[in-house]
Coordinates of C-alpha atoms in Angstrom, one line a residue:
X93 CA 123.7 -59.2 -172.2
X94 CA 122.3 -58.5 -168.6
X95 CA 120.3 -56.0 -167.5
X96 CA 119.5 -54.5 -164.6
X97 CA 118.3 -50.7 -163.5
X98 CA 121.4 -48.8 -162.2
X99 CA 120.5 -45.7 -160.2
X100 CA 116.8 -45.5 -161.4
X101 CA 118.5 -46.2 -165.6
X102 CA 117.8 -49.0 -167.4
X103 CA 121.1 -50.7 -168.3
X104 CA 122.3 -53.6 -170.3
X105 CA 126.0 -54.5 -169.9
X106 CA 128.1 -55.9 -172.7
X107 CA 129.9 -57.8 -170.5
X108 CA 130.4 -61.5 -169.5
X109 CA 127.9 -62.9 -167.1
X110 CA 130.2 -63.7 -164.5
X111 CA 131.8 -60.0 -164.3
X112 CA 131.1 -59.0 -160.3
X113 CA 128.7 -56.1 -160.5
X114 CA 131.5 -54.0 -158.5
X115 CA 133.2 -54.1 -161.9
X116 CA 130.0 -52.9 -164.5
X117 CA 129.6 -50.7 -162.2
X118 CA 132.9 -49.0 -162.0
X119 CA 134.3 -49.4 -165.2
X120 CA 131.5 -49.7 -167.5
X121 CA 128.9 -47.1 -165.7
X122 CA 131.8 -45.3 -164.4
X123 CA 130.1 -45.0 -160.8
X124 CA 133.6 -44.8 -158.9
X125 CA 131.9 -43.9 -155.2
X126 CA 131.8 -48.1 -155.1
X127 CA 135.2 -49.0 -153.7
X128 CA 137.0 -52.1 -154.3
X129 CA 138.4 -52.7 -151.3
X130 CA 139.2 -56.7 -150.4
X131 CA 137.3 -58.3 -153.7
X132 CA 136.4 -61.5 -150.8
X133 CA 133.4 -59.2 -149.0
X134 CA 135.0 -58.5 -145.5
X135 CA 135.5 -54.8 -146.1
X136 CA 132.1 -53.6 -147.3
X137 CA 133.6 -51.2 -149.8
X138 CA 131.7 -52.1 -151.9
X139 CA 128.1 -52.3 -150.9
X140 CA 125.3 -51.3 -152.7
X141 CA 121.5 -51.9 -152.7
X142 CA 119.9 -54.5 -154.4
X143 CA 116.5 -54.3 -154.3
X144 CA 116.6 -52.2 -151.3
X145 CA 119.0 -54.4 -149.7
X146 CA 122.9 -54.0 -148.8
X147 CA 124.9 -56.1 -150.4
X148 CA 128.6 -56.6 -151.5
X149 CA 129.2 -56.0 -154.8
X150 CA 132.7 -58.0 -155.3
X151 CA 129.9 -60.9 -154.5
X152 CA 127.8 -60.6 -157.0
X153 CA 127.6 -61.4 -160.9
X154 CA 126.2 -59.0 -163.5
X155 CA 124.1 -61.9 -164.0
X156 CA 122.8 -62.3 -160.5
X157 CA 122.1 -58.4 -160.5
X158 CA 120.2 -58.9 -163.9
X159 CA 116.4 -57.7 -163.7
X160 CA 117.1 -56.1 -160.4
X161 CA 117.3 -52.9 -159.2
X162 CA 120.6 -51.1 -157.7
X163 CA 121.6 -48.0 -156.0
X164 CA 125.2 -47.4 -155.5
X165 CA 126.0 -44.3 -153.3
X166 CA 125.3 -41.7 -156.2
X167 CA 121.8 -42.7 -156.4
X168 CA 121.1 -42.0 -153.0
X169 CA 121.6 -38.6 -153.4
X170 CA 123.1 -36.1 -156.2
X171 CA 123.5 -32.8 -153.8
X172 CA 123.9 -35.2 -150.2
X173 CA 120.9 -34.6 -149.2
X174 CA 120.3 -38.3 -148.3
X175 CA 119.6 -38.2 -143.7
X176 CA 122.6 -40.7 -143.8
X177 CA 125.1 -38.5 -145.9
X178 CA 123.3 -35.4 -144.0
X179 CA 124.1 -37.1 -140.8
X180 CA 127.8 -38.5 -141.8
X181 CA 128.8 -35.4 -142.3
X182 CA 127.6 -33.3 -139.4
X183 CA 128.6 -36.0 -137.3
X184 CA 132.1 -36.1 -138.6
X185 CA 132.2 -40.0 -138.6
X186 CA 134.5 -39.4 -142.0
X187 CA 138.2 -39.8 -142.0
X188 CA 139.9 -40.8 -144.9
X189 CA 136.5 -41.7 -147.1
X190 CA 137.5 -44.6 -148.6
X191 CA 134.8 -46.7 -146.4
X192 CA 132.1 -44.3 -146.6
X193 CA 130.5 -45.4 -149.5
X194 CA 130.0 -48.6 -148.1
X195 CA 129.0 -47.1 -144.6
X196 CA 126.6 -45.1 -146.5
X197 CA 124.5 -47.7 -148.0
X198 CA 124.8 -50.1 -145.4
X199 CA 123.0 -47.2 -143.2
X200 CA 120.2 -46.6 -145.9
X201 CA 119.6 -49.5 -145.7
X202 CA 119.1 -50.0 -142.4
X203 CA 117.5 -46.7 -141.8
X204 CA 115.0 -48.0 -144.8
X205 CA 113.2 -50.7 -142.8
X206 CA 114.2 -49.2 -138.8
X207 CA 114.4 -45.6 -138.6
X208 CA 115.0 -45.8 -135.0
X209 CA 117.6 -48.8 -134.7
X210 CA 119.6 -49.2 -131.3
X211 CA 123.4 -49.4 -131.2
X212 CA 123.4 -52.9 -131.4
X213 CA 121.4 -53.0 -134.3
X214 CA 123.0 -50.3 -136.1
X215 CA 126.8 -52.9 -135.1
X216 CA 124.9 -55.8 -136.6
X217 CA 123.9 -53.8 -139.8
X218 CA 126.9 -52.2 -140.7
X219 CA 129.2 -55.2 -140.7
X220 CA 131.8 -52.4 -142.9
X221 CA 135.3 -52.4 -142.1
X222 CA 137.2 -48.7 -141.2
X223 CA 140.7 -48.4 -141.0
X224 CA 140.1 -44.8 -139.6
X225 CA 137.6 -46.0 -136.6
X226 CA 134.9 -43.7 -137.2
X227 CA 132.7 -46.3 -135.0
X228 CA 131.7 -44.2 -132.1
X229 CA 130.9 -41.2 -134.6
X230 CA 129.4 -43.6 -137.0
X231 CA 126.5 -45.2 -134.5
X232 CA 125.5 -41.2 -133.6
X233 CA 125.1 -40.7 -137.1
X234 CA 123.0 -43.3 -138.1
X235 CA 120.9 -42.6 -135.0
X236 CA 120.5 -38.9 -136.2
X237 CA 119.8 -40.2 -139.7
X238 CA 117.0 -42.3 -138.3
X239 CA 115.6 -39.4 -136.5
X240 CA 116.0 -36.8 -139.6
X241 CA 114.0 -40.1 -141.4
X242 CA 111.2 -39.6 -138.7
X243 CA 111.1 -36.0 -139.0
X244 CA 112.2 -35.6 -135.7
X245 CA 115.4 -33.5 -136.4
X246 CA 116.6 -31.7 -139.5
X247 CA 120.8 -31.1 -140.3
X248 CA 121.6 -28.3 -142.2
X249 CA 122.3 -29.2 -146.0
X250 CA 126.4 -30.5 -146.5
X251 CA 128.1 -28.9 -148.7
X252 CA 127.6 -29.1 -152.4
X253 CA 130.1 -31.2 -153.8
X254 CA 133.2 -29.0 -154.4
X255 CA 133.4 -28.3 -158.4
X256 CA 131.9 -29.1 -161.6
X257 CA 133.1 -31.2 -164.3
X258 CA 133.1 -28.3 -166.8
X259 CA 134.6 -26.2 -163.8
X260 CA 137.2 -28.4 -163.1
X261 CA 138.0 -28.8 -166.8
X262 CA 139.0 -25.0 -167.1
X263 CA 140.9 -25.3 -163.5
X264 CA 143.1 -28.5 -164.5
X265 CA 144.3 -28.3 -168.3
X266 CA 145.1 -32.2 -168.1
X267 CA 141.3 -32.5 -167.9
X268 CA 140.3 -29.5 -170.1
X269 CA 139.6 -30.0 -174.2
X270 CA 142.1 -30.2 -176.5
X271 CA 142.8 -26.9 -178.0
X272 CA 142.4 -26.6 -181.5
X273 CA 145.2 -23.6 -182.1
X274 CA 147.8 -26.4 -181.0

């Protein structure tokens, strides 16, 4: 069974060798910010860090992953606090969402090893695909991420994400426990 270290936990999948890591992670760690988006890698839905570096999930086996260590967009940061998802936000270079994930990692990632990247750079390193065209907003935003990285800048927190599991459990009775009375 591979094993690999999933958002800073050790994990061992029961799961054939050859299941893409998009897939452990979704279904059997029930990380849904990964997106499956083409299943060839063109999109970049479904990037994730692997060893620090972006890569497409849809391209890589559980087995491939095994012993490594990966960081879908929940590890980067539980309250958004991460300069990327700080700078995504206040630059408003999110539409629908559904590529932001990806965008989000491929950024780290490049913010990781140049803080201060050019436009061009930041093109080359975020090969993602949006239908929305967030592109202009999205170069601004990883060039305020780099300089939040460098401690030149700061961006006010984003918002917390909107509800709690056990809140949203006693707002939506689909999702709430089964009542005993009944």
């Amino acid at each position: 069974m591979p094993r690999l270290t999933l958002n800073d936990q050790p994990l061992e999948f029961d799961m054939a060798n050859e299941t893409p890591l998009l897939w452990a992670i979704r279904d059997a760690a029930n990380l849904t910010g990964t997106k499956y988006g083409c299943g060839v890698g063109d999109c970049g839905a479904c990037m994730v860090l692997v060893d620090g570096e972006a890569l497409r999930s849809c391209l890589i086996t559980i087995a491939e992953a095994e012993g490594r260590f990966v960081t879908t967009v929940e590890g980067l940061s539980r309250d958004r606090s991460h300069p990327v998802q700080q700078a995504l936000v206040a630059e408003q270079a999110i539409q629908c969402g559904f590529c932001t994930p990806g965008i989000a990692i491929s950024a780290a990632a490049l913010i990781a090893r140049n803080a201060n990247p050019s436009k061009q750079e930041i093109e080359e390193a975020i090969p993602n695909l949006c239908r929305c065209g967030v592109y202009p907003r999205l170069v601004k935003a990883v060039q305020r991420a780099g300089r939040v990285a460098r401690r030149l800048e700061t961006i006010s927190a984003a918002p917390a994400p909107g509800i709690s599991a056990e809140d949203a459990a006693g707002e939506v009775p689909a999702i709430a426990a089964p009542d005993p009375e009944r």
